Amino acid sequence: QKEVEQNSGPLSVPEGAIASLNCTYSDRGSQSFFWYRQYSGKSPELIMFIYSNGDKEDGRFTAQLNKASQYVSLLIRDSQPSDSATYLCAVKAGLTTDSWGKLQFGAGTQVVVTP
Amino acid sequence: SQTIHQWPATLVQPVGSPLSLECTVEGTSNPNLYWYRQAAGRGLQLLFYSVGIGQISSEVPQNLSASRPQDRQFILSSKKLLLSDSGFYLCAWSVLQGLYGYTFGSGTRLTVV
Protein backbone atom coordinates (compact mmCIF):
# COMPACT_ATOMS: atom_id res chain seq x y z
CA GLN A 1 0.00 0.00 0.00
CA LYS A 2 1.30 3.39 -0.99
CA GLU A 3 1.67 5.79 1.90
CA VAL A 4 0.07 8.71 0.07
CA GLU A 5 -2.44 8.01 -2.69
CA GLN A 6 -4.00 10.30 -5.26
CA ASN A 7 -6.02 9.71 -8.40
CA SER A 8 -3.70 10.32 -11.33
CA GLY A 9 -6.39 11.92 -13.48
CA PRO A 10 -6.53 13.75 -15.74
CA LEU A 11 -9.31 15.65 -14.02
CA SER A 12 -11.06 17.73 -16.64
CA VAL A 13 -12.79 20.82 -15.27
CA PRO A 14 -14.71 23.49 -17.19
CA GLU A 15 -13.49 27.03 -16.69
CA GLY A 16 -15.27 28.63 -13.74
CA ALA A 17 -16.18 25.32 -12.11
CA ILE A 18 -14.85 23.79 -8.89
CA ALA A 19 -12.01 21.28 -9.11
CA SER A 20 -11.97 18.75 -6.27
CA LEU A 21 -8.83 16.76 -5.57
CA ASN A 22 -8.50 14.02 -2.98
CA CYS A 23 -5.60 12.43 -1.17
CA THR A 24 -5.51 9.59 1.35
CA TYR A 25 -2.64 8.65 3.63
CA SER A 26 -1.76 5.61 5.69
CA ASP A 27 0.23 7.03 8.65
CA ARG A 28 -2.24 7.89 11.43
CA GLY A 29 0.49 9.84 13.21
CA SER A 30 0.85 12.34 10.36
CA GLN A 31 0.60 15.90 11.56
CA SER A 32 1.14 18.21 8.57
CA PHE A 33 -0.31 18.16 5.10
CA PHE A 34 0.70 20.07 2.02
CA TRP A 35 -0.50 20.70 -1.52
CA TYR A 36 1.99 21.50 -4.25
CA ARG A 37 1.28 22.66 -7.79
CA GLN A 38 3.62 21.56 -10.56
CA TYR A 39 3.37 23.01 -14.03
CA SER A 40 4.70 20.88 -16.87
CA GLY A 41 8.49 21.03 -16.93
CA LYS A 42 8.70 23.08 -13.74
CA SER A 43 9.44 22.32 -10.11
CA PRO A 44 6.71 21.88 -7.47
CA GLU A 45 5.45 25.01 -5.74
CA LEU A 46 3.81 24.96 -2.30
CA ILE A 47 0.30 26.42 -2.46
CA MET A 48 -1.40 25.27 0.74
CA PHE A 49 -0.66 23.58 4.05
CA ILE A 50 -2.99 22.46 6.78
CA TYR A 51 -2.40 21.06 10.24
CA SER A 52 -5.83 20.91 11.90
CA ASN A 53 -9.07 19.14 11.06
CA GLY A 54 -11.46 21.25 9.06
CA ASP A 55 -11.10 23.73 6.26
CA LYS A 56 -8.43 26.27 5.45
CA GLU A 57 -9.08 28.84 2.75
CA ASP A 58 -6.59 30.90 0.79
CA GLY A 59 -8.04 32.82 -2.11
CA ARG A 60 -9.63 30.39 -4.55
CA PHE A 61 -8.05 27.39 -2.79
CA THR A 62 -9.54 25.48 0.14
CA ALA A 63 -7.76 22.61 1.85
CA GLN A 64 -9.85 20.18 3.88
CA LEU A 65 -8.46 17.73 6.43
CA ASN A 66 -10.15 14.79 8.11
CA LYS A 67 -7.64 12.95 10.27
CA ALA A 68 -10.13 10.32 11.46
CA SER A 69 -10.74 9.26 7.86
CA GLN A 70 -7.14 9.95 6.86
CA TYR A 71 -7.84 12.11 3.88
CA VAL A 72 -7.02 15.59 2.77
CA SER A 73 -8.60 17.38 -0.15
CA LEU A 74 -8.05 20.50 -2.21
CA LEU A 75 -10.82 22.54 -3.78
CA ILE A 76 -10.08 25.06 -6.51
CA ARG A 77 -12.99 27.45 -7.00
CA ASP A 78 -13.60 29.41 -10.20
CA SER A 79 -11.03 27.26 -12.02
CA GLN A 80 -8.95 29.07 -14.61
CA PRO A 81 -6.88 27.67 -17.51
CA SER A 82 -3.80 28.77 -15.55
CA ASP A 83 -4.76 26.21 -12.90
CA SER A 84 -3.99 23.42 -15.36
CA ALA A 85 -1.14 21.57 -13.68
CA THR A 86 -0.34 18.49 -11.63
CA TYR A 87 -1.20 18.80 -7.95
CA LEU A 88 0.91 16.86 -5.48
CA CYS A 89 -0.28 15.93 -2.02
CA ALA A 90 2.46 15.64 0.64
CA VAL A 91 2.20 14.33 4.17
CA LYS A 92 4.72 14.88 6.93
CA ALA A 93 5.37 11.66 8.84
CA GLY A 94 4.50 11.62 12.51
CA LEU A 95 7.41 11.80 14.89
CA THR A 96 6.51 8.43 16.36
CA THR A 97 7.12 6.61 13.09
CA ASP A 98 9.84 8.75 11.61
CA SER A 99 11.77 10.96 13.97
CA TRP A 100 13.05 12.81 11.00
CA GLY A 101 9.59 13.78 9.80
CA LYS A 102 10.19 13.43 6.08
CA LEU A 103 7.48 14.40 3.63
CA GLN A 104 5.83 11.59 1.69
CA PHE A 105 4.54 12.68 -1.71
CA GLY A 106 1.69 11.29 -3.71
CA ALA A 107 2.13 10.72 -7.43
CA GLY A 108 -0.04 13.74 -8.24
CA THR A 109 -3.36 14.49 -9.94
CA GLN A 110 -3.28 16.18 -13.33
CA VAL A 111 -5.89 18.91 -13.67
CA VAL A 112 -6.94 20.25 -17.05
CA VAL A 113 -9.16 23.34 -17.09
CA THR A 114 -10.98 23.70 -20.39
CA PRO A 115 -12.12 27.13 -21.62
CA SER B 1 14.48 35.91 2.20
CA GLN B 2 15.54 32.39 1.45
CA THR B 3 16.43 31.32 -2.06
CA ILE B 4 17.64 28.07 -3.54
CA HIS B 5 19.86 27.86 -6.60
CA GLN B 6 20.24 24.78 -8.71
CA TRP B 7 22.29 24.32 -11.86
CA PRO B 8 22.57 23.53 -14.65
CA ALA B 9 18.98 23.74 -15.88
CA THR B 10 19.47 21.13 -18.59
CA LEU B 11 22.16 18.59 -19.22
CA VAL B 12 22.74 15.96 -21.91
CA GLN B 13 25.36 13.42 -20.99
CA PRO B 14 26.57 10.19 -22.65
CA VAL B 15 26.24 6.86 -20.91
CA GLY B 16 29.24 6.18 -18.70
CA SER B 17 30.13 9.83 -18.18
CA PRO B 18 30.36 11.43 -14.71
CA LEU B 19 27.77 13.76 -13.23
CA SER B 20 27.88 16.63 -10.79
CA LEU B 21 24.81 18.70 -9.92
CA GLU B 22 25.06 21.50 -7.40
CA CYS B 23 22.52 23.14 -5.16
CA THR B 24 23.01 26.09 -2.82
CA VAL B 25 20.66 27.76 -0.39
CA GLU B 26 20.81 31.38 0.72
CA GLY B 27 19.18 33.17 3.61
CA THR B 28 18.99 30.36 6.14
CA SER B 29 21.31 28.38 8.35
CA ASN B 30 21.52 24.64 8.94
CA PRO B 31 18.75 23.71 6.52
CA ASN B 32 17.72 20.15 5.83
CA LEU B 33 18.58 19.41 2.20
CA TYR B 34 17.14 16.88 -0.20
CA TRP B 35 17.73 15.46 -3.67
CA TYR B 36 14.71 14.14 -5.55
CA ARG B 37 14.36 12.59 -8.98
CA GLN B 38 11.23 12.67 -11.08
CA ALA B 39 11.11 10.36 -14.09
CA ALA B 40 8.92 11.41 -17.00
CA GLY B 41 5.26 11.25 -15.96
CA ARG B 42 6.14 9.86 -12.57
CA GLY B 43 6.10 10.97 -8.95
CA LEU B 44 8.92 12.31 -6.81
CA GLN B 45 11.54 9.82 -5.64
CA LEU B 46 13.64 10.86 -2.65
CA LEU B 47 17.28 10.02 -3.37
CA PHE B 48 19.25 11.61 -0.51
CA TYR B 49 18.69 13.87 2.44
CA SER B 50 21.05 15.67 4.77
CA VAL B 51 20.57 17.20 8.21
CA GLY B 52 24.03 18.74 8.40
CA ILE B 53 27.53 19.00 6.94
CA GLY B 54 28.83 15.58 6.03
CA GLN B 55 25.60 13.87 7.11
CA ILE B 56 24.01 12.10 4.17
CA SER B 57 21.29 9.48 4.19
CA SER B 58 20.49 7.45 1.10
CA GLU B 59 16.95 6.38 0.36
CA VAL B 60 17.48 4.33 -2.77
CA PRO B 61 20.56 2.22 -3.58
CA GLN B 62 21.93 3.22 -6.98
CA ASN B 63 25.00 4.55 -8.72
CA LEU B 64 24.45 8.06 -7.41
CA SER B 65 26.05 9.69 -4.38
CA ALA B 66 25.61 12.96 -2.53
CA SER B 67 27.85 15.20 -0.50
CA ARG B 68 27.39 18.26 1.68
CA PRO B 69 30.73 20.00 1.94
CA GLN B 70 29.25 23.21 3.35
CA ASP B 71 26.18 24.06 5.40
CA ARG B 72 24.22 25.38 2.44
CA GLN B 73 25.71 23.35 -0.40
CA PHE B 74 24.47 19.97 -1.59
CA ILE B 75 26.03 18.06 -4.48
CA LEU B 76 24.71 15.07 -6.39
CA SER B 77 27.28 12.97 -8.23
CA SER B 78 27.76 9.88 -10.30
CA LYS B 79 30.92 8.27 -11.57
CA LYS B 80 29.24 6.56 -14.53
CA LEU B 81 25.78 7.51 -15.74
CA LEU B 82 23.23 4.94 -16.88
CA LEU B 83 20.36 5.48 -19.31
CA SER B 84 18.00 4.96 -16.37
CA ASP B 85 19.49 8.01 -14.62
CA SER B 86 17.63 10.31 -17.02
CA GLY B 87 15.05 12.45 -15.29
CA PHE B 88 14.25 15.74 -13.60
CA TYR B 89 16.49 16.27 -10.57
CA LEU B 90 15.22 18.54 -7.85
CA CYS B 91 16.98 19.94 -4.84
CA ALA B 92 14.89 21.07 -1.89
CA TRP B 93 15.38 22.56 1.56
CA SER B 94 13.43 22.80 4.76
CA VAL B 95 13.75 23.96 8.33
CA LEU B 96 12.23 22.59 11.53
CA GLN B 97 12.10 19.07 10.08
CA GLY B 98 9.83 20.21 7.29
CA LEU B 99 7.19 21.80 9.51
CA TYR B 100 6.44 24.34 6.79
CA GLY B 101 7.04 21.96 3.92
CA TYR B 102 9.88 21.84 1.46
CA THR B 103 10.98 24.52 -1.00
CA PHE B 104 12.23 23.21 -4.31
CA GLY B 105 14.86 24.55 -6.66
CA SER B 106 14.14 25.02 -10.33
CA GLY B 107 15.49 21.58 -11.19
CA THR B 108 17.93 20.03 -13.66
CA ARG B 109 16.62 18.04 -16.58
CA LEU B 110 19.16 15.31 -17.27
CA THR B 111 19.09 13.26 -20.44
CA VAL B 112 21.52 10.38 -20.68
CA VAL B 113 22.15 9.33 -24.28
mmCIF file of N, CA and C in Angstrom, chain A residues 32 34 36 38 40-46 49 51 88 92 95 98-108, chain B residues 32 34 36 38 42-44 46 49-51 59 88 90 96-107 109:
data_model
loop_
_atom_site.group_PDB
_atom_site.id
_atom_site.type_symbol
_atom_site.label_atom_id
_atom_site.label_comp_id
_atom_site.label_asym_id
_atom_site.label_seq_id
_atom_site.Cartn_x
_atom_site.Cartn_y
_atom_site.Cartn_z
ATOM 1 N N SER A 32 1.132 17.047 9.477
ATOM 2 C CA SER A 32 1.136 18.205 8.575
ATOM 3 C C SER A 32 0.890 17.732 7.157
ATOM 4 N N PHE A 34 0.314 19.015 2.956
ATOM 5 C CA PHE A 34 0.699 20.069 2.016
ATOM 6 C C PHE A 34 0.156 19.760 0.621
ATOM 7 N N TYR A 36 1.060 20.853 -3.340
ATOM 8 C CA TYR A 36 1.986 21.500 -4.254
ATOM 9 C C TYR A 36 1.366 21.515 -5.647
ATOM 10 N N GLN A 38 2.474 21.731 -9.684
ATOM 11 C CA GLN A 38 3.623 21.564 -10.561
ATOM 12 C C GLN A 38 3.172 21.735 -12.010
ATOM 13 N N SER A 40 3.908 21.762 -16.025
ATOM 14 C CA SER A 40 4.705 20.876 -16.867
ATOM 15 C C SER A 40 6.111 21.426 -17.067
ATOM 16 N N GLY A 41 7.110 20.637 -16.747
ATOM 17 C CA GLY A 41 8.493 21.031 -16.933
ATOM 18 C C GLY A 41 9.063 21.926 -15.850
ATOM 19 N N LYS A 42 8.253 22.213 -14.829
ATOM 20 C CA LYS A 42 8.699 23.083 -13.736
ATOM 21 C C LYS A 42 8.768 22.314 -12.434
ATOM 22 N N SER A 43 9.330 22.962 -11.419
ATOM 23 C CA SER A 43 9.440 22.320 -10.115
ATOM 24 C C SER A 43 8.170 22.552 -9.306
ATOM 25 N N PRO A 44 7.905 21.716 -8.299
ATOM 26 C CA PRO A 44 6.705 21.879 -7.471
ATOM 27 C C PRO A 44 6.764 23.164 -6.652
ATOM 28 N N GLU A 45 5.598 23.757 -6.479
ATOM 29 C CA GLU A 45 5.448 25.007 -5.738
ATOM 30 C C GLU A 45 4.404 24.794 -4.652
ATOM 31 N N LEU A 46 4.744 25.123 -3.414
ATOM 32 C CA LEU A 46 3.809 24.956 -2.304
ATOM 33 C C LEU A 46 2.683 25.975 -2.419
ATOM 34 N N PHE A 49 -0.967 24.576 3.034
ATOM 35 C CA PHE A 49 -0.655 23.582 4.047
ATOM 36 C C PHE A 49 -1.734 23.653 5.118
ATOM 37 N N TYR A 51 -2.829 21.874 9.112
ATOM 38 C CA TYR A 51 -2.403 21.062 10.240
ATOM 39 C C TYR A 51 -3.585 20.527 11.040
ATOM 40 N N LEU A 88 0.300 17.879 -6.319
ATOM 41 C CA LEU A 88 0.906 16.859 -5.475
ATOM 42 C C LEU A 88 0.473 17.041 -4.032
ATOM 43 N N LYS A 92 3.550 14.935 6.071
ATOM 44 C CA LYS A 92 4.724 14.876 6.934
ATOM 45 C C LYS A 92 4.528 13.759 7.941
ATOM 46 N N LEU A 95 6.119 11.986 14.240
ATOM 47 C CA LEU A 95 7.414 11.802 14.889
ATOM 48 C C LEU A 95 7.538 10.414 15.520
ATOM 49 N N ASP A 98 8.667 8.277 12.338
ATOM 50 C CA ASP A 98 9.835 8.752 11.607
ATOM 51 C C ASP A 98 10.334 10.003 12.310
ATOM 52 N N SER A 99 11.314 9.823 13.172
ATOM 53 C CA SER A 99 11.774 10.960 13.974
ATOM 54 C C SER A 99 12.297 12.087 13.126
ATOM 55 N N TRP A 100 12.535 11.781 11.872
ATOM 56 C CA TRP A 100 13.051 12.808 11.003
ATOM 57 C C TRP A 100 11.944 13.603 10.317
ATOM 58 N N GLY A 101 10.736 13.038 10.315
ATOM 59 C CA GLY A 101 9.586 13.778 9.800
ATOM 60 C C GLY A 101 9.645 14.094 8.332
ATOM 61 N N LYS A 102 10.091 13.176 7.508
ATOM 62 C CA LYS A 102 10.189 13.435 6.076
ATOM 63 C C LYS A 102 8.796 13.559 5.456
ATOM 64 N N LEU A 103 8.723 14.303 4.376
ATOM 65 C CA LEU A 103 7.479 14.401 3.628
ATOM 66 C C LEU A 103 7.353 13.196 2.707
ATOM 67 N N GLN A 104 6.145 12.646 2.650
ATOM 68 C CA GLN A 104 5.826 11.595 1.689
ATOM 69 C C GLN A 104 4.931 12.217 0.633
ATOM 70 N N PHE A 105 5.299 12.072 -0.623
ATOM 71 C CA PHE A 105 4.543 12.683 -1.709
ATOM 72 C C PHE A 105 3.684 11.652 -2.417
ATOM 73 N N GLY A 106 2.485 12.081 -2.798
ATOM 74 C CA GLY A 106 1.691 11.288 -3.709
ATOM 75 C C GLY A 106 2.205 11.475 -5.125
ATOM 76 N N ALA A 107 1.677 10.670 -6.043
ATOM 77 C CA ALA A 107 2.131 10.721 -7.430
ATOM 78 C C ALA A 107 1.541 11.901 -8.195
ATOM 79 N N GLY A 108 0.505 12.542 -7.619
ATOM 80 C CA GLY A 108 -0.044 13.738 -8.244
ATOM 81 C C GLY A 108 -1.296 13.476 -9.058
ATOM 82 N N ASN B 32 17.740 21.534 6.313
ATOM 83 C CA ASN B 32 17.723 20.152 5.835
ATOM 84 C C ASN B 32 17.687 20.213 4.316
ATOM 85 N N TYR B 34 17.651 18.084 0.427
ATOM 86 C CA TYR B 34 17.138 16.876 -0.203
ATOM 87 C C TYR B 34 17.469 16.868 -1.693
ATOM 88 N N TYR B 36 15.782 14.949 -5.016
ATOM 89 C CA TYR B 36 14.711 14.136 -5.552
ATOM 90 C C TYR B 36 14.958 13.906 -7.041
ATOM 91 N N GLN B 38 12.568 12.878 -10.525
ATOM 92 C CA GLN B 38 11.227 12.666 -11.077
ATOM 93 C C GLN B 38 11.403 12.168 -12.513
ATOM 94 N N ARG B 42 6.141 10.599 -13.820
ATOM 95 C CA ARG B 42 6.136 9.858 -12.566
ATOM 96 C C ARG B 42 6.169 10.796 -11.370
ATOM 97 N N GLY B 43 6.061 10.205 -10.173
ATOM 98 C CA GLY B 43 6.104 10.973 -8.948
ATOM 99 C C GLY B 43 7.528 11.288 -8.507
ATOM 100 N N LEU B 44 7.629 11.931 -7.360
ATOM 101 C CA LEU B 44 8.923 12.310 -6.812
ATOM 102 C C LEU B 44 9.545 11.149 -6.051
ATOM 103 N N LEU B 46 12.596 10.308 -3.507
ATOM 104 C CA LEU B 46 13.645 10.863 -2.654
ATOM 105 C C LEU B 46 14.915 10.042 -2.824
ATOM 106 N N TYR B 49 18.990 12.722 1.611
ATOM 107 C CA TYR B 49 18.688 13.869 2.441
ATOM 108 C C TYR B 49 19.833 14.078 3.420
ATOM 109 N N SER B 50 19.937 15.308 3.897
ATOM 110 C CA SER B 50 21.049 15.674 4.766
ATOM 111 C C SER B 50 20.563 16.623 5.848
ATOM 112 N N VAL B 51 20.939 16.332 7.093
ATOM 113 C CA VAL B 51 20.567 17.199 8.208
ATOM 114 C C VAL B 51 21.721 18.099 8.628
ATOM 115 N N GLU B 59 18.253 7.037 0.337
ATOM 116 C CA GLU B 59 16.950 6.375 0.356
ATOM 117 C C GLU B 59 16.867 5.218 -0.625
ATOM 118 N N PHE B 88 14.287 14.353 -14.102
ATOM 119 C CA PHE B 88 14.254 15.738 -13.601
ATOM 120 C C PHE B 88 14.737 15.698 -12.159
ATOM 121 N N LEU B 90 15.648 17.392 -8.647
ATOM 122 C CA LEU B 90 15.215 18.535 -7.848
ATOM 123 C C LEU B 90 15.914 18.555 -6.512
ATOM 124 N N LEU B 96 13.130 23.154 10.508
ATOM 125 C CA LEU B 96 12.225 22.592 11.533
ATOM 126 C C LEU B 96 11.654 21.252 11.085
ATOM 127 N N GLN B 97 12.513 20.416 10.534
ATOM 128 C CA GLN B 97 12.103 19.070 10.082
ATOM 129 C C GLN B 97 10.912 19.119 9.140
ATOM 130 N N GLY B 98 10.881 20.135 8.291
ATOM 131 C CA GLY B 98 9.833 20.209 7.286
ATOM 132 C C GLY B 98 8.486 20.661 7.806
ATOM 133 N N LEU B 99 8.459 21.345 8.925
ATOM 134 C CA LEU B 99 7.192 21.801 9.509
ATOM 135 C C LEU B 99 6.401 22.653 8.527
ATOM 136 N N TYR B 100 7.105 23.464 7.758
ATOM 137 C CA TYR B 100 6.444 24.341 6.790
ATOM 138 C C TYR B 100 6.570 23.824 5.367
ATOM 139 N N GLY B 101 6.897 22.549 5.249
ATOM 140 C CA GLY B 101 7.042 21.963 3.923
ATOM 141 C C GLY B 101 8.440 22.132 3.368
ATOM 142 N N TYR B 102 8.602 21.721 2.137
ATOM 143 C CA TYR B 102 9.879 21.845 1.458
ATOM 144 C C TYR B 102 9.767 22.924 0.385
ATOM 145 N N THR B 103 10.892 23.580 0.120
ATOM 146 C CA THR B 103 10.977 24.518 -0.996
ATOM 147 C C THR B 103 11.928 23.927 -2.024
ATOM 148 N N PHE B 104 11.455 23.852 -3.250
ATOM 149 C CA PHE B 104 12.229 23.214 -4.313
ATOM 150 C C PHE B 104 12.985 24.223 -5.151
ATOM 151 N N GLY B 105 14.156 23.782 -5.648
ATOM 152 C CA GLY B 105 14.865 24.551 -6.657
ATOM 153 C C GLY B 105 14.184 24.373 -8.003
ATOM 154 N N SER B 106 14.752 25.031 -8.998
ATOM 155 C CA SER B 106 14.135 25.024 -10.329
ATOM 156 C C SER B 106 14.389 23.733 -11.091
ATOM 157 N N GLY B 107 15.304 22.896 -10.605
ATOM 158 C CA GLY B 107 15.491 21.582 -11.191
ATOM 159 C C GLY B 107 16.507 21.524 -12.316
ATOM 160 N N ARG B 109 17.119 19.130 -15.729
ATOM 161 C CA ARG B 109 16.617 18.042 -16.582
ATOM 162 C C ARG B 109 17.809 17.350 -17.206
#
